[in-house]
CSV table of C-alpha atoms in Angstrom, one decimal:
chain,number,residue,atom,x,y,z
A,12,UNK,CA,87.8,29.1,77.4
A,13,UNK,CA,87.3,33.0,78.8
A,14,UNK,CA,89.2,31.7,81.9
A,15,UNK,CA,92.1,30.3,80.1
A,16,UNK,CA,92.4,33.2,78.1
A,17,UNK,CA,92.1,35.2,80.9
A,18,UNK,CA,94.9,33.3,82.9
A,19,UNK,CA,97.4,33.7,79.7
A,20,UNK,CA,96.6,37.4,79.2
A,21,UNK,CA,97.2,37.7,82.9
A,22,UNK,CA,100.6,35.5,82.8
A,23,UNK,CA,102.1,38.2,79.7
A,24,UNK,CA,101.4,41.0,81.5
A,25,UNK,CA,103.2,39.6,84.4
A,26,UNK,CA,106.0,38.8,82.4
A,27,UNK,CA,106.0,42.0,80.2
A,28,UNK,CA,105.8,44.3,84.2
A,29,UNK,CA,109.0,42.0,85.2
A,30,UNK,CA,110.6,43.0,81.7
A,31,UNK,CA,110.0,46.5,81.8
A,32,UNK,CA,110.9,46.1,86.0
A,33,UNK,CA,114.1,44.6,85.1
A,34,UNK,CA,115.5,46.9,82.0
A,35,UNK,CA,114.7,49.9,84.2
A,36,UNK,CA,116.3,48.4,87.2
A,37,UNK,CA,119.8,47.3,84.7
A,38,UNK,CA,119.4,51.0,83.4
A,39,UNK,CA,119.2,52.8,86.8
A,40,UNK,CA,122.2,50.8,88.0
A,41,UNK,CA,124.6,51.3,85.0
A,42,UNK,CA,123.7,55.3,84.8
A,43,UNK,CA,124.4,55.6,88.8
A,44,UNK,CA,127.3,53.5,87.8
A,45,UNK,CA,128.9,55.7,85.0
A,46,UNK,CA,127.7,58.7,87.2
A,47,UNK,CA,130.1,57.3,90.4
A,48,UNK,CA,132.6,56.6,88.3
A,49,UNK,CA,133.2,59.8,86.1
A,50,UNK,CA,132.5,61.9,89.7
A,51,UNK,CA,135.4,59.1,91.2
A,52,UNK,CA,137.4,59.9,88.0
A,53,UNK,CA,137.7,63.5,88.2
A,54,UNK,CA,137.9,63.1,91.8
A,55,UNK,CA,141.4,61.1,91.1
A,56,UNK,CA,142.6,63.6,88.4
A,57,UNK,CA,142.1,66.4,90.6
A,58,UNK,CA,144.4,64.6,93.6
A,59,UNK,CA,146.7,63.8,91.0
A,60,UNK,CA,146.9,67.3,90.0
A,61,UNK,CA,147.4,68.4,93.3
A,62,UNK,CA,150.4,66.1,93.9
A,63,UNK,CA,152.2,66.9,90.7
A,64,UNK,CA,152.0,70.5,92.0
A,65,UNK,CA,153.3,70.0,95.6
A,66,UNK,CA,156.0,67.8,94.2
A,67,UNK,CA,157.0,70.4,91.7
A,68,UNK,CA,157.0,73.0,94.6
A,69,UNK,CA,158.5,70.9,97.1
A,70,UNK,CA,161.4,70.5,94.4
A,71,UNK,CA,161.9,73.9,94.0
A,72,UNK,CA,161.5,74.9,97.4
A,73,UNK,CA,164.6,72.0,98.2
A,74,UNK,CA,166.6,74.1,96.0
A,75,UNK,CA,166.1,77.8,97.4
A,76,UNK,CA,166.6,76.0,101.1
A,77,UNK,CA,169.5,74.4,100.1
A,78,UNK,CA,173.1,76.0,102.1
A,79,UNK,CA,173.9,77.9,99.0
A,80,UNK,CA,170.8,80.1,98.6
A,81,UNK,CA,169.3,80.0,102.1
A,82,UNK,CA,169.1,82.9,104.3
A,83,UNK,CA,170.1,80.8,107.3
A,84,UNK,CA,170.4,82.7,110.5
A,85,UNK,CA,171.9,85.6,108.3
A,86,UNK,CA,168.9,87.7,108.8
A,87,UNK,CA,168.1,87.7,112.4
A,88,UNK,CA,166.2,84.1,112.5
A,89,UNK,CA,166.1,81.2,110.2
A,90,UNK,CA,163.9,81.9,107.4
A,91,UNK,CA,161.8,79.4,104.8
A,92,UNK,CA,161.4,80.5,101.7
A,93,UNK,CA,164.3,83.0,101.7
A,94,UNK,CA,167.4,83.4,99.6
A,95,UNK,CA,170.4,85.3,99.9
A,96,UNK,CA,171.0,87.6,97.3
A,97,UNK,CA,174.4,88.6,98.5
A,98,UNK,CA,175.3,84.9,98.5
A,99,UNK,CA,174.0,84.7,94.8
A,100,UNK,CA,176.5,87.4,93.3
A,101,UNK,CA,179.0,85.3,94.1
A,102,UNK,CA,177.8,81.9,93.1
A,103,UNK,CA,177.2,84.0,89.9
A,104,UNK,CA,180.9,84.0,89.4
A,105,UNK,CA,181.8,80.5,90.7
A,106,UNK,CA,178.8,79.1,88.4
A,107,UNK,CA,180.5,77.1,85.9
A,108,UNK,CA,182.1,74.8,89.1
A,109,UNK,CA,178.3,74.5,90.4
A,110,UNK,CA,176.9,73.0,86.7
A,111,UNK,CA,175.2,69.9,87.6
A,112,UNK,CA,175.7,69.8,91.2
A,113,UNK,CA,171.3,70.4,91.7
A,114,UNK,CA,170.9,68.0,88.7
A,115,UNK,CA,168.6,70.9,86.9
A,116,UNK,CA,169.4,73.2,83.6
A,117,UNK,CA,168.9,76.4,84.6
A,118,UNK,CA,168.1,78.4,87.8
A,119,UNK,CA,166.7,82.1,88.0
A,120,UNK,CA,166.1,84.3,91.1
A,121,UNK,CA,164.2,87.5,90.0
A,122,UNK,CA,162.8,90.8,92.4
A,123,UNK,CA,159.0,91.2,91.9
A,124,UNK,CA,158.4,94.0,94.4
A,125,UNK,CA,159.7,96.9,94.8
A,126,UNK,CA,161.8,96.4,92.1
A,127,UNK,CA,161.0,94.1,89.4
A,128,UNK,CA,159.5,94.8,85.7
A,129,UNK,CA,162.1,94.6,83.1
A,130,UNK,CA,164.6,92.1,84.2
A,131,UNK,CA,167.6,93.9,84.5
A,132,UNK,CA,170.1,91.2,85.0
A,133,UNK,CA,172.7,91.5,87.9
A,134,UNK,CA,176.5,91.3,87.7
A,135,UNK,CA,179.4,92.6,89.9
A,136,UNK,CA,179.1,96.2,89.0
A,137,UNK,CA,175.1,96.8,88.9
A,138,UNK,CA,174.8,95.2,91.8
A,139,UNK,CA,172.0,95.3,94.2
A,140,UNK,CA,170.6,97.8,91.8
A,141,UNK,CA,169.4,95.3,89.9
A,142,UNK,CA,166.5,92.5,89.4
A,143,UNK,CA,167.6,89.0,88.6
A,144,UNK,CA,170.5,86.3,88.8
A,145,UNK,CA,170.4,83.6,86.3
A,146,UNK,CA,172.9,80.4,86.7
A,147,UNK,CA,173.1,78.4,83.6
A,148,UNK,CA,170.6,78.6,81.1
A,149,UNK,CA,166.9,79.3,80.8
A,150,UNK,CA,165.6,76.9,78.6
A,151,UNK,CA,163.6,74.1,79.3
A,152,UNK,CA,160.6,73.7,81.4
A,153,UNK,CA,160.6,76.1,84.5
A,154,UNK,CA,158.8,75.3,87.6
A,155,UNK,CA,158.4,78.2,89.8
A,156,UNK,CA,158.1,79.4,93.3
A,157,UNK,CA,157.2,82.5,95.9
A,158,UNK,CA,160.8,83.4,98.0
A,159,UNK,CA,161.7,86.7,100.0
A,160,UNK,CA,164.6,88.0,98.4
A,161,UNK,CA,167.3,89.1,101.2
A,162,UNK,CA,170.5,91.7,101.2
A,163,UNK,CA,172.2,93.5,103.5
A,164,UNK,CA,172.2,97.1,102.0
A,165,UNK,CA,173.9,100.3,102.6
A,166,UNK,CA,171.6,103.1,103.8
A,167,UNK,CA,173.5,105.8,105.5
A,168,UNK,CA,175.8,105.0,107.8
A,169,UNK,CA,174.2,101.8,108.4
A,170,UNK,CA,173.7,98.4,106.8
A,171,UNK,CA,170.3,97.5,107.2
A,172,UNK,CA,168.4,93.8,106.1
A,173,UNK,CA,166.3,94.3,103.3
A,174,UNK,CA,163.7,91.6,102.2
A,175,UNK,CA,161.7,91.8,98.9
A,176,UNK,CA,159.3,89.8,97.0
A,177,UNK,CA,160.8,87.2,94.5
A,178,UNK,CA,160.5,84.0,92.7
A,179,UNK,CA,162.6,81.4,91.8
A,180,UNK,CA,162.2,79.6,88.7
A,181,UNK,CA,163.5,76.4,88.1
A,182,UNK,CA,164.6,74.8,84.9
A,183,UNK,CA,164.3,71.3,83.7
A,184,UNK,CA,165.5,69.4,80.5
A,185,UNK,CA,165.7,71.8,77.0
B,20,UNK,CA,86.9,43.4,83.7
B,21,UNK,CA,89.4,41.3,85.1
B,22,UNK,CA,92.1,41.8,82.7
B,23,UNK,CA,91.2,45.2,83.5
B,24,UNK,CA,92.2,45.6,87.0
B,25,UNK,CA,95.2,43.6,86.9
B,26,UNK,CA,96.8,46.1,84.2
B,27,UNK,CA,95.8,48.8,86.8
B,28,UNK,CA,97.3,46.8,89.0
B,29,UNK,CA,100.5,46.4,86.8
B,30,UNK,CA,100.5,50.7,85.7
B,31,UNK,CA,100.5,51.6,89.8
B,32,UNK,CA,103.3,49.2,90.6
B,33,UNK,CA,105.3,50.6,87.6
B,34,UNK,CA,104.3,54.6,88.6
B,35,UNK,CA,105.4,53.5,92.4
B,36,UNK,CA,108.7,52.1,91.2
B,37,UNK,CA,109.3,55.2,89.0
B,38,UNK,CA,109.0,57.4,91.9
B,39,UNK,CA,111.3,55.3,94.3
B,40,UNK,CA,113.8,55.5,91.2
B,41,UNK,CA,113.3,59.1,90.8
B,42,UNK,CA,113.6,59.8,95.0
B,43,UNK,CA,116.7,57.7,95.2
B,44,UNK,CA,118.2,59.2,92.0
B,45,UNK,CA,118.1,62.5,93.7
B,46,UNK,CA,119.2,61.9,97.0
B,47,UNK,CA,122.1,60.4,95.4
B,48,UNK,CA,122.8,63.2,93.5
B,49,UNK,CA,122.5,65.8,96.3
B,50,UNK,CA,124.6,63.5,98.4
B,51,UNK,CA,127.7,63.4,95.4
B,52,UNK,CA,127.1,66.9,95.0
B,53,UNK,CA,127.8,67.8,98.9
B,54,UNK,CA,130.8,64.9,98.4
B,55,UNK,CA,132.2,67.0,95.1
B,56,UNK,CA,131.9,70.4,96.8
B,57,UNK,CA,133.0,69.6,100.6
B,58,UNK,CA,136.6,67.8,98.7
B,59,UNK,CA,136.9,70.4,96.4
B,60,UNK,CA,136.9,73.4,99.1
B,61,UNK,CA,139.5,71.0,101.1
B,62,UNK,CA,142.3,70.8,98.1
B,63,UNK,CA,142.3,74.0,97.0
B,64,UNK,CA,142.2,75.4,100.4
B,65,UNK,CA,145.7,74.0,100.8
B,66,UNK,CA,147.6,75.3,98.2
B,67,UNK,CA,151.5,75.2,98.5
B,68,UNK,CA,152.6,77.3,96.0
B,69,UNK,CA,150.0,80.2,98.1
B,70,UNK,CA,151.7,78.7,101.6
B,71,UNK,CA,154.8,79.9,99.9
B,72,UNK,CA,153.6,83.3,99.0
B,73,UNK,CA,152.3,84.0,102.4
B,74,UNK,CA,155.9,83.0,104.0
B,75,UNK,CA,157.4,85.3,101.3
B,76,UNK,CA,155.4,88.1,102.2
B,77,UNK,CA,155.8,88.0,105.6
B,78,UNK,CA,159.4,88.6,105.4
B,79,UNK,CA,159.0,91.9,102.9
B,80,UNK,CA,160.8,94.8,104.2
B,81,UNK,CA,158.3,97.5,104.6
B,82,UNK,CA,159.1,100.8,104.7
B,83,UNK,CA,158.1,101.4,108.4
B,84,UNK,CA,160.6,101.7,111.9
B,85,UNK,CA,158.6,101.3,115.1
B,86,UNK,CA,160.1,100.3,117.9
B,87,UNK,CA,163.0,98.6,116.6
B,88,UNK,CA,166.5,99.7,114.8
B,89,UNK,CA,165.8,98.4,111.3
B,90,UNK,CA,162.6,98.3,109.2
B,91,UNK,CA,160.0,96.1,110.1
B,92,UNK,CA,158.8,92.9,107.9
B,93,UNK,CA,155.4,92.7,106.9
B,94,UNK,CA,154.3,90.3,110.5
B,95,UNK,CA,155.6,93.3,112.3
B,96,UNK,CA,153.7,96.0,110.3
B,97,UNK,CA,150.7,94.2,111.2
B,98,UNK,CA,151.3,94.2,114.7
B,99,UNK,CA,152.4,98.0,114.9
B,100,UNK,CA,148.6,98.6,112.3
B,101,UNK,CA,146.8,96.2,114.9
B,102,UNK,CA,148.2,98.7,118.0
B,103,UNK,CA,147.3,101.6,115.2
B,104,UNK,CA,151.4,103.0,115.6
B,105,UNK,CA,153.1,105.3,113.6
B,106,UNK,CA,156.1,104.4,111.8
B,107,UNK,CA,159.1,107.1,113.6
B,108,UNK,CA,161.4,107.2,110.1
B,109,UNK,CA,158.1,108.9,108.3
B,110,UNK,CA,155.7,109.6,110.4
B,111,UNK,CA,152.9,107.3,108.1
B,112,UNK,CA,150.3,105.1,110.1
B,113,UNK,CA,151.4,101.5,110.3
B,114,UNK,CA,148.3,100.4,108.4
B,115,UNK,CA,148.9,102.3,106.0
B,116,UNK,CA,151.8,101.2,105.4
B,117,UNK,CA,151.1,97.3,105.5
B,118,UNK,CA,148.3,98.6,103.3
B,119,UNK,CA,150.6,100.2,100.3
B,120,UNK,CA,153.2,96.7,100.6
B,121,UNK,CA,150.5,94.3,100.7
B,122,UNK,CA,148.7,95.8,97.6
B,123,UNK,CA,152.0,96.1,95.6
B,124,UNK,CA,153.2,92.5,97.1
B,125,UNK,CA,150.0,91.2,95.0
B,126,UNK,CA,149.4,93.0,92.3
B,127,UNK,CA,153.2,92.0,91.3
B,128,UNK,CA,152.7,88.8,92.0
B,129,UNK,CA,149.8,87.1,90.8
B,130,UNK,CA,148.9,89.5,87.3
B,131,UNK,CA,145.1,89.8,86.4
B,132,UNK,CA,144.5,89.0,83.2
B,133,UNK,CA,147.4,90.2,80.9
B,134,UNK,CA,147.4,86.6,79.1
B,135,UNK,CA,147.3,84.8,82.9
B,136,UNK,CA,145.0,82.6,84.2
B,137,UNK,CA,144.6,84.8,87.5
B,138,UNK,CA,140.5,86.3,87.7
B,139,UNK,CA,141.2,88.1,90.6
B,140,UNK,CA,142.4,87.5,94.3
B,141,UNK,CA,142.0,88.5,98.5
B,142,UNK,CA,143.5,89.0,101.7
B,143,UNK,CA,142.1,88.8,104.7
B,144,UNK,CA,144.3,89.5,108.3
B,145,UNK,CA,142.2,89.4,110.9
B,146,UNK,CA,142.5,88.7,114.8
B,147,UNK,CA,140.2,86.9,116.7
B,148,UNK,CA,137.3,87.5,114.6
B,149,UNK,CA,138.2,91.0,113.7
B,150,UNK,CA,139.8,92.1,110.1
B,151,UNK,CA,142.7,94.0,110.5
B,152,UNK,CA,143.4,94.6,106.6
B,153,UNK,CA,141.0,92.9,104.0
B,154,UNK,CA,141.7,93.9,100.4
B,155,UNK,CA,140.3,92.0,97.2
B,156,UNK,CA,140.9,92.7,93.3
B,157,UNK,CA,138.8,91.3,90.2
B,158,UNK,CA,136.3,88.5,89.6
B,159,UNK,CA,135.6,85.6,92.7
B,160,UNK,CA,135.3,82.4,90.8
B,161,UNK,CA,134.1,78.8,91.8
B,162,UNK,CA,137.8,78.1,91.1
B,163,UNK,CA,140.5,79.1,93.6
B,164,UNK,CA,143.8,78.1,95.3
B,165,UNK,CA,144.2,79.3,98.8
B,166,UNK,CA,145.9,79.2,102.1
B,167,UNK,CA,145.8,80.2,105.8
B,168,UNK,CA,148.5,81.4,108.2
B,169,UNK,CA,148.2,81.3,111.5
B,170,UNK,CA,150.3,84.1,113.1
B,171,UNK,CA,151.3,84.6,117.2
B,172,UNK,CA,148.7,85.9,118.9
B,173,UNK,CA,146.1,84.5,116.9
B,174,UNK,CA,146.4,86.4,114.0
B,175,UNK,CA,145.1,84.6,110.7
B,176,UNK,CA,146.2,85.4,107.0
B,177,UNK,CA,143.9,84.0,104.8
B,178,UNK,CA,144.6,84.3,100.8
B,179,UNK,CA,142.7,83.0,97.7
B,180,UNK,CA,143.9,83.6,94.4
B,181,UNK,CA,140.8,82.9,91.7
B,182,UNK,CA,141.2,81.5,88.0
């Protein structure tokens, strides 16, 4: 009688210590689980944010490298990054043939340093004493960019290269 | 008395699982935690829109004639400050120079605070080991985007711009 109760108590505990073994276990392996997959999940959304901004700044840097607002070998040596502002002025006026041709709304090339602050815009007579060219319009979203903004200036006697700190913004949809 | 030392028995096996789940758990998490951090510092360590501001400034026109007929861009300046010349059209120290541009260059571009996102940001030029220029403004944060330029002669410009 004491045996066989001793052989069932013995049986339930064994069975209860595989229960408890085996909810812990299914626990530990679906927290470890969910804690993978939100780290792998942030992981993605991080990469994703990444891409989204080297495609938007690819984009834009297509544009400033593009024949029309490159530098080329205008400055000395070919230059990334760079746009002419002397070539600018002039697209200014010719604008209205160029509407459409990058497939964007709007494009604006503005001086951040030296010059820069208020946005005094540029046109045939203000020129280079002045901060930024806008083609088209400025509505939309804008996805910008870091260029050196490049002129040959009068100083003197002599026309000298001068490069300053810009950015080009770029204008999508609106 | 038997009952007994089976359920002791039963306690020390659950107690020793407990603690393998516990030691595993952790290693786990210190191993994710190195994983997080080590791909973190690799993204934002490649920043293109900062690759782009470093090939901008380069190219800035300081204010600075050494050695050549026009003004000298910004990867000139540092050479002339690295070989610590003075600039012949007004007699200022190269460094100081590439000093003044570089502090104006940033402080235009990336705005601290005023509605931004921008915390605060550095530069660092250095040349084999040794800073030429190193100039930092506002808060370091755990988040950052950054780049690194290598130059001729070794030269490395590191920027990090915190948010």
């Amino acid at each position: 009688m004491v045996v066989n109760y001793l052989k069932d108590s013995l049986g339930q505990i064994k069975i209860q210590q595989m229960i408890f073994m085996l909810i812990a276990v299914t626990f530990f392996i679906i927290f470890t689980g969910l804690f993978i997959g939100i780290i792998v999940m942030s992981d993605i959304k991080k990469s994703s944010e990444i891409i989204n901004e080297k495609e938007a700044i690819l984009l834009v840097s297509k544009l400033s490298d593009s024949p029309e607002f490159s530098c080329g070998n205008a400055f000395g040596t070919t230059r990334m990054n760079c746009i002419d502002f002397d070539k600018l002025i002039i697209l200014k006026d010719m604008a209205d043939k160029y509407k459409g041709f990058w497939g964007v709304a709007g494009i604006k090339v503005k001086k951040i340093f030296p010059q820069g602050g208020e946005g005094i815009e540029c046109d045939n007579v203000n020129y280079p004493n002045c901060t930024e060219i806008t083609l088209f319009s400025t509505s939309g979203t804008g996805l910008s960019n870091f260029v050196s903004i490049c002129g040959k200036i009068r100083e003197g006697e002599e026309i000298v290269d001068i490069c300053e700190m810009g950015k080009i913004v770029v204008y999508y949809g609106g | 008395m038997g009952v007994k030392v089976l359920r002791k028995t039963g306690q020390e096996e659950m107690v020793g699982f407990g603690i393998i789940a516990v030691i595993i758990t952790l290693i786990m998490f210190f191993l994710l935690v190195f994983y997080i951090t080590k791909r973190s510092e690799e993204s934002l360590d490649n920043s293109y829109e900062i690759e782009s501001f470093i090939q901008a400034m380069l190219q800035y026109t300081t204010d600075c004639k050494s050695g050549y007929l026009s003004k000298m861009p910004i990867e000139r300046t540092i050479e002339a400050c690295r070989n610590e010349l003075r600039c012949e059209n007004n007699g200022r120290n190269a460094c100081d120079v590439l000093n003044d541009s570089l502090i104006g260059i940033l402080d235009n571009s990336f705005l601290i605070g005023e509605g931004g996102y921008v915390r605060g940001y550095e530069i660092t030029i250095k040349q084999e080991n040794e800073n030429i220029l190193y100039y930092k403004k506002g808060n370091q944060t755990q988040v950052y985007k950054g780049a690194t330029q290598i130059l001729p002669n070794n030269k490395e410009i590191i920027v990090r711009v915190y948010y």
